[in-house]
Amino acid sequence: MANEPKDNSGQPSRGLHELYAEDPIKADELVWDRKTDEGSRRGFLKRGGLLAMATAIGASIPFSKNMPAGLIPAAFAQSNEPFAIPGKEGLVILNDRPLNAETPPHLLDDEITPAKHMFVRNNGLIPDASVLDPASWTLEIAGESCEKPTTFTLAELKSRFKHHSYQLTVECGGNGRSEFAPAASGNQWTTGAVASPKFTGARLRDVLEACGIKKDAVYIGYYGADLHPSGDASKAAISRGVPMSKALEDETLIAWAMNDEDMPVLNGHPLRLVCGGWPASTSGKWLKKIVVRDKIHDGNKMAAPSYSMPKYPVAPGTQVPDEDMEIIGSMPVRSLITFPKTGITHQLGEPLPVRGHAWAGDLEVSDFYVSIDFGTTWQKAELRAPANRLAWQHWHSELTFPEKGYYEVWARAVDSEGQAQPMVVPGWNPKGYLNNACHRIAVQVV
């Protein structure tokens, strides 16, 4: 490659993340001379490698023998990407056409996510501001399993139906995709494609029941005003949906407000669907039409491999037939450390407060743990109940460190059915969905 960076000898050079994305075990050996123990899957650092890693980090690593193989130290995972999105502060832009941007974890520390820190995920182009007029906005309810197809103005929705407010967690199905190897195509989300704001609107159930739901209804689908990236007006940028059981839940909303203000343009103004706990792609933005279907909705991005997982475990890099894929439903248990920010320096002998959020799709989080020795031992953290069903939950703890050096704080949630976050990246899949591995931050104790 003509523009590939060169080292001092003129040979092509590659970055740490690029090496690990290609082959993490080989990168371990190449960068740190770290060998993998096949029995424990821990990475054994020879003296030279340990010195190299400690030198690069700037401190000794007391629990180095516990560090898993194929893992980039969190100290090197920070990003200094600039941002420039009106109405959003501190977001890291992954793509500008369509616009996609994620939120660094330390900016998700608020209990209720403010609009300025809510991630932006698009499959198409954002509608022109001139068409996003609440005064003329309409929502059509139709489909073969709708008894009385009806079109509502936004004002009619607000006046005719009871208002409901819920804090709801929405997360991109590809959140964490950047950690899969071999890499999956698509935006390389790290941990910040998640948010939990308060939404206000009408229950989807109330609106659908007003229009009549036929007995053969099995699914709903949505259509928005966003444009297909090709510019072809006959194509939907994305049109996904959910089974009727999810559509008729109390918390599934047709929402016009977020955090008691008008919905931000980048998050679906003036009207959007919100299906908390499921992939955010089911929460259609700039909502113009909902169809009640007598079959699984067949809109754009409903067919495999989009938002689908293999029905069985596969080896990394496997070509999985579409018929062996199934649509993603409830998201898996996951968590974030939102305080402190990764890379901090901490004084030995002083307790370190840590905190963050945890969520589990349609379920609740029942227990929470933190570790400072790469997951060998775990300390139970205090966990609060959610504000309402499908809101994320807050946890906090205090940590002490035995000696000076480099540490990683790992966080692990357990859901109400006993499923715990995996310590490292879970089952590889072709599109890089549902990575719910433990979040970790770097701490230098001095």
XYZ file of C-alpha atoms in Angstrom:
446
model
C 0.000 0.000 0.000
C 1.498 3.308 -1.042
C 0.340 5.213 2.025
C 1.048 2.507 4.603
C 3.161 3.936 7.460
C 6.831 2.926 7.605
C 9.115 2.300 10.549
C 12.674 3.684 10.891
C 14.049 0.986 8.616
C 11.577 1.791 5.900
C 9.529 -1.381 6.477
C 5.727 -1.178 6.661
C 4.488 -0.714 10.230
C 1.068 -1.279 11.754
C -0.705 -0.033 14.847
C -1.358 -2.096 17.980
C -5.113 -2.343 17.361
C -4.590 -3.375 13.761
C -2.236 -6.177 14.823
C -4.651 -7.466 17.476
C -7.617 -7.255 15.129
C -5.779 -9.479 12.648
C -4.612 -12.181 15.074
C -4.592 -11.431 18.838
C -2.497 -14.470 19.838
C 0.113 -13.765 17.186
C 0.109 -10.082 18.154
C 0.757 -11.131 21.773
C 3.897 -12.914 20.714
C 5.023 -10.221 18.295
C 4.529 -7.220 20.572
C 5.104 -8.589 24.090
C 6.618 -12.041 23.554
C 3.571 -13.263 25.493
C 2.801 -16.985 25.181
C -0.684 -18.450 25.596
C -1.278 -21.175 28.183
C -3.651 -23.546 26.358
C -5.113 -24.796 29.631
C -5.957 -21.527 31.361
C -6.003 -19.200 28.310
C -3.865 -16.829 30.352
C -1.039 -15.037 28.610
C 2.403 -15.869 30.020
C 4.727 -12.889 29.851
C 8.415 -13.750 29.704
C 10.694 -11.432 31.649
C 11.543 -9.403 28.532
C 7.888 -9.101 27.563
C 6.840 -8.165 31.072
C 9.481 -5.461 31.151
C 8.387 -4.198 27.732
C 4.726 -3.994 28.744
C 5.517 -2.432 32.114
C 7.781 0.107 30.426
C 5.122 0.991 27.868
C 2.486 1.366 30.593
C 4.845 3.155 32.950
C 4.404 0.898 35.996
C 4.832 -2.651 37.249
C 1.878 -5.046 36.779
C 1.301 -6.945 40.057
C -1.266 -9.378 38.572
C 0.379 -9.856 35.185
C 0.237 -13.651 35.532
C -3.589 -13.453 35.449
C -3.859 -11.316 32.317
C -5.801 -13.209 29.594
C -4.120 -13.990 26.304
C -4.874 -11.878 23.255
C -5.959 -8.828 25.231
C -4.733 -5.284 24.584
C -4.095 -3.572 27.960
C -6.878 -1.075 28.555
C -4.210 1.601 29.070
C -3.759 1.634 25.292
C -7.474 1.694 24.437
C -8.037 5.430 24.896
C -9.003 7.567 21.945
C -8.301 11.235 21.283
C -10.732 11.500 18.380
C -12.127 15.038 18.013
C -15.846 15.708 17.770
C -17.955 18.224 15.929
C -21.658 17.354 16.054
C -24.084 20.181 16.876
C -26.030 19.350 20.034
C -23.645 16.573 21.030
C -20.608 16.971 23.286
C -17.616 14.676 23.391
C -18.969 12.011 21.050
C -16.486 10.107 18.876
C -17.479 10.113 15.209
C -17.224 6.684 13.588
C -18.718 7.573 10.232
C -20.097 10.728 8.661
C -22.245 9.256 5.849
C -24.413 7.972 7.380
C -23.581 9.775 10.610
C -22.667 7.475 13.484
C -21.035 8.542 16.743
C -20.516 6.925 20.130
C -20.097 8.267 23.657
C -16.930 7.657 25.737
C -17.940 5.764 28.914
C -16.937 8.536 31.338
C -19.510 10.826 29.632
C -22.282 8.319 30.420
C -21.945 8.868 34.175
C -25.343 10.607 34.564
C -28.099 8.431 35.980
C -30.378 9.611 33.159
C -28.502 10.142 29.901
C -28.690 13.794 28.755
C -29.448 14.419 25.078
C -25.984 15.847 24.473
C -24.437 12.488 25.422
C -26.805 10.109 23.636
C -25.108 8.182 20.846
C -26.105 8.618 17.198
C -26.795 5.565 15.024
C -28.031 5.833 11.456
C -28.413 3.491 8.513
C -29.552 6.264 6.211
C -29.353 10.019 5.804
C -30.900 12.365 8.346
C -34.058 14.049 6.958
C -33.781 17.680 5.993
C -34.828 19.973 8.835
C -37.480 21.551 6.578
C -39.558 18.323 6.606
C -39.333 17.776 10.368
C -42.212 20.097 11.218
C -44.242 18.911 14.255
C -47.240 20.990 13.120
C -47.639 18.994 9.896
C -46.222 15.640 11.036
C -48.430 12.571 10.591
C -48.199 8.924 11.618
C -49.973 6.261 9.556
C -51.073 2.969 11.122
C -51.724 0.294 8.487
C -50.798 -3.266 7.487
C -52.758 -6.401 6.545
C -53.532 -7.138 10.228
C -54.800 -3.660 11.072
C -58.629 -3.478 11.191
C -59.014 0.296 10.771
C -56.012 1.913 9.027
C -55.729 5.449 10.404
C -53.500 8.473 10.023
C -52.922 10.653 13.083
C -51.396 14.090 13.300
C -48.853 14.550 16.063
C -51.301 16.853 17.820
C -53.973 14.109 17.704
C -51.598 11.581 19.222
C -50.836 13.972 22.071
C -54.474 14.869 22.730
C -56.180 11.509 22.191
C -53.877 9.135 24.053
C -52.660 9.064 27.661
C -49.049 10.206 28.108
C -46.509 7.815 29.632
C -42.887 8.433 30.681
C -40.238 5.761 31.203
C -36.469 5.719 31.453
C -35.531 3.197 28.741
C -32.176 1.697 27.793
C -31.441 1.577 24.072
C -28.280 -0.075 22.754
C -26.999 -0.737 19.253
C -26.810 -4.470 18.459
C -23.234 -3.871 17.238
C -22.035 -2.132 20.406
C -18.602 -3.663 21.145
C -18.058 -4.847 17.555
C -14.492 -3.477 17.531
C -13.290 -6.256 19.848
C -14.112 -9.163 17.527
C -11.306 -10.896 15.628
C -11.363 -11.392 12.747
C -13.048 -8.021 12.439
C -16.677 -7.780 11.355
C -17.712 -5.153 8.823
C -19.595 -2.091 9.987
C -18.989 0.758 12.383
C -16.356 -0.260 14.916
C -18.293 0.590 18.087
C -16.355 0.199 21.323
C -18.644 0.571 24.375
C -20.551 3.809 23.820
C -23.529 2.864 21.631
C -25.857 2.773 24.628
C -27.963 5.310 26.529
C -30.821 5.433 29.037
C -32.807 8.687 28.749
C -36.388 9.309 29.844
C -38.866 9.097 26.971
C -42.418 10.451 26.927
C -45.168 9.525 24.503
C -48.167 7.284 23.904
C -48.083 3.538 24.367
C -47.846 1.780 21.017
C -50.412 -0.673 22.398
C -52.993 2.065 22.970
C -52.581 3.430 19.437
C -52.713 -0.009 17.789
C -55.787 -1.050 19.793
C -57.546 2.152 18.720
C -56.963 1.061 15.124
C -57.949 -2.569 15.768
C -55.570 -5.522 15.801
C -56.644 -8.625 13.870
C -56.233 -12.017 15.532
C -53.635 -13.104 12.967
C -51.195 -10.257 13.854
C -47.702 -11.529 14.697
C -45.366 -8.574 14.118
C -45.191 -4.811 13.670
C -42.811 -2.941 11.397
C -41.931 0.740 11.089
C -40.976 3.217 8.373
C -39.213 6.540 8.980
C -38.447 9.682 7.013
C -34.696 9.039 6.834
C -33.315 8.583 3.328
C -31.558 5.568 1.847
C -27.823 6.349 1.410
C -28.232 5.883 -2.373
C -30.703 8.770 -2.460
C -33.321 6.453 -4.036
C -36.620 7.607 -2.500
C -38.241 4.244 -3.287
C -35.918 2.483 -0.826
C -36.210 2.547 2.979
C -32.969 3.233 4.825
C -34.095 0.760 7.463
C -37.485 -0.768 8.333
C -37.371 -3.159 11.247
C -39.918 -4.327 13.771
C -40.714 -6.557 16.731
C -43.129 -9.392 17.603
C -46.541 -8.349 18.910
C -45.597 -9.466 22.440
C -42.893 -6.765 22.523
C -45.007 -4.190 20.684
C -47.812 -4.528 23.258
C -45.610 -4.120 26.352
C -46.430 -1.218 28.666
C -43.015 0.378 28.042
C -43.043 0.324 24.219
C -43.696 3.943 23.261
C -44.401 6.202 20.325
C -42.318 9.012 21.829
C -42.241 12.731 21.082
C -40.099 13.899 24.017
C -36.813 12.968 25.623
C -35.900 14.170 29.100
C -39.010 16.418 29.107
C -37.956 18.291 25.965
C -38.699 17.838 22.267
C -36.897 14.854 20.785
C -33.486 15.972 19.421
C -33.244 15.951 15.629
C -30.383 13.445 15.640
C -32.401 11.100 17.853
C -35.622 11.121 15.814
C -37.443 14.458 16.075
C -40.366 14.892 16.117
C -41.531 11.273 16.639
C -39.858 7.924 17.186
C -40.542 4.404 18.340
C -38.810 3.141 21.507
C -38.518 -0.599 22.219
C -36.320 -0.596 25.327
C -34.032 -3.589 25.940
C -33.983 -4.677 22.268
C -31.476 -3.646 19.580
C -31.823 0.102 19.043
C -32.529 -0.604 15.376
C -36.049 -1.649 16.455
C -36.623 1.864 17.863
C -37.252 3.610 14.551
C -36.535 7.343 14.291
C -38.417 10.078 12.364
C -41.424 7.728 12.567
C -43.949 8.035 9.724
C -45.697 4.658 9.475
C -46.302 1.514 11.516
C -47.625 -1.644 9.882
C -49.305 -4.543 11.708
C -48.243 -7.727 9.967
C -49.600 -11.276 9.714
C -46.019 -12.511 9.289
C -42.546 -11.535 10.417
C -41.955 -8.051 9.041
C -39.940 -8.118 5.803
C -38.634 -4.537 5.741
C -35.055 -3.495 4.959
C -32.496 -4.867 7.490
C -34.875 -7.619 8.663
C -33.242 -10.382 6.612
C -30.100 -12.238 7.753
C -27.307 -11.473 8.298
C -28.573 -8.033 9.419
C -29.278 -7.983 13.162
C -29.100 -11.782 13.259
C -26.956 -14.307 15.126
C -25.946 -17.879 14.262
C -28.273 -20.466 15.811
C -25.212 -22.381 17.041
C -21.615 -21.488 18.035
C -19.277 -20.992 15.078
C -15.508 -20.697 14.717
C -14.174 -17.179 14.040
C -14.326 -16.379 10.343
C -17.005 -18.983 9.516
C -19.351 -18.288 6.594
C -22.761 -18.927 8.174
C -25.706 -19.655 5.802
C -28.573 -17.162 6.170
C -30.980 -19.989 7.025
C -28.841 -20.774 10.069
C -29.271 -17.258 11.479
C -31.998 -15.965 13.813
C -33.203 -12.417 14.523
C -31.824 -10.755 17.667
C -34.424 -10.106 20.378
C -33.661 -9.032 23.943
C -30.097 -7.743 24.424
C -27.703 -9.613 26.776
C -26.568 -8.511 30.243
C -23.919 -5.803 30.107
C -22.362 -2.958 32.119
C -20.110 0.092 32.014
C -17.637 1.715 34.364
C -18.449 5.418 34.042
C -16.267 6.688 36.908
C -13.334 7.064 37.053
C -12.124 7.624 33.506
C -9.690 5.026 32.228
C -6.015 5.909 32.534
C -6.161 7.725 35.884
C -3.348 7.847 38.421
C -4.355 6.897 41.973
C -2.546 7.203 45.299
C -1.677 3.933 47.062
C -3.432 3.572 50.418
C -6.478 5.621 49.465
C -9.770 3.900 48.552
C -10.863 4.398 44.943
C -14.602 4.893 44.384
C -15.871 3.310 41.165
C -19.370 3.357 39.689
C -21.400 2.849 36.566
C -24.523 1.258 35.099
C -25.729 -2.240 34.238
C -28.621 -3.500 32.116
C -29.952 -6.817 30.828
C -32.358 -6.418 27.903
C -35.854 -7.463 29.000
C -34.489 -8.729 32.342
C -33.102 -7.033 35.449
C -29.559 -7.161 36.801
C -29.496 -9.088 40.075
C -25.806 -8.918 41.132
C -22.717 -6.892 40.331
C -19.000 -7.510 40.842
C -15.651 -5.767 40.267
C -12.127 -7.185 40.030
C -8.602 -5.695 40.112
C -6.700 -8.920 39.327
C -7.904 -9.657 35.779
C -10.941 -11.593 36.966
C -9.251 -14.032 39.330
C -11.206 -12.739 42.334
C -14.339 -10.575 42.461
C -15.706 -8.083 44.970
C -19.469 -7.597 45.213
C -20.679 -4.056 44.490
C -23.813 -2.263 45.652
C -26.550 -2.373 43.020
C -29.683 -0.227 42.882
C -33.084 -1.223 41.515
C -34.036 0.301 38.128
C -36.130 3.477 38.006
C -38.653 1.379 36.065
C -38.580 -1.784 33.990
C -36.013 -1.567 31.114
C -34.056 1.326 32.704
C -30.392 0.674 33.430
C -29.312 0.197 37.051
C -26.601 2.030 38.950
C -23.817 0.294 40.860
C -20.908 1.525 42.947
C -18.027 0.160 44.983
C -14.744 1.157 46.625
C -11.447 -0.493 45.786
C -8.105 -0.752 47.589
C -4.851 -1.821 45.960
C -2.123 -3.968 47.567
C 0.900 -2.206 46.045
C 1.956 0.338 43.445
C 1.614 -0.640 39.802
C -0.635 -1.030 36.812
C -4.128 -2.393 37.401
C -7.255 -2.942 35.393
C -10.659 -2.582 37.022
C -13.070 -5.082 35.488
C -16.850 -4.934 35.936
C -19.263 -7.861 35.640
C -23.069 -7.950 35.887
C -25.294 -10.982 36.437
C -28.893 -10.938 35.185
C -32.025 -12.184 36.955
C -31.710 -15.560 35.215
C -28.129 -16.061 36.447
C -26.362 -15.215 33.188
C -23.082 -13.345 33.835
C -21.070 -11.195 31.468
C -18.157 -13.130 29.950
C -14.709 -11.870 30.973
C -13.521 -11.755 27.360
C -15.254 -11.420 23.972
C -18.071 -13.995 23.623
C -18.933 -16.101 20.568
C -17.729 -14.676 17.277
C -20.463 -13.971 14.692
C -20.328 -12.627 11.118
C -21.698 -9.139 11.881
C -20.062 -8.594 15.263
C -23.225 -8.368 17.373
C -23.868 -8.819 21.112
C -20.362 -8.417 22.514
C -21.144 -8.130 26.217
C -17.645 -8.794 27.568
C -16.696 -7.170 30.870
C -15.845 -3.490 30.624
C -12.412 -2.571 32.005
C -10.432 0.557 32.746
C -6.734 1.202 33.452
C -5.515 2.543 36.808
C -1.936 3.490 37.734
C -1.381 3.211 41.492
C 1.545 5.337 42.694
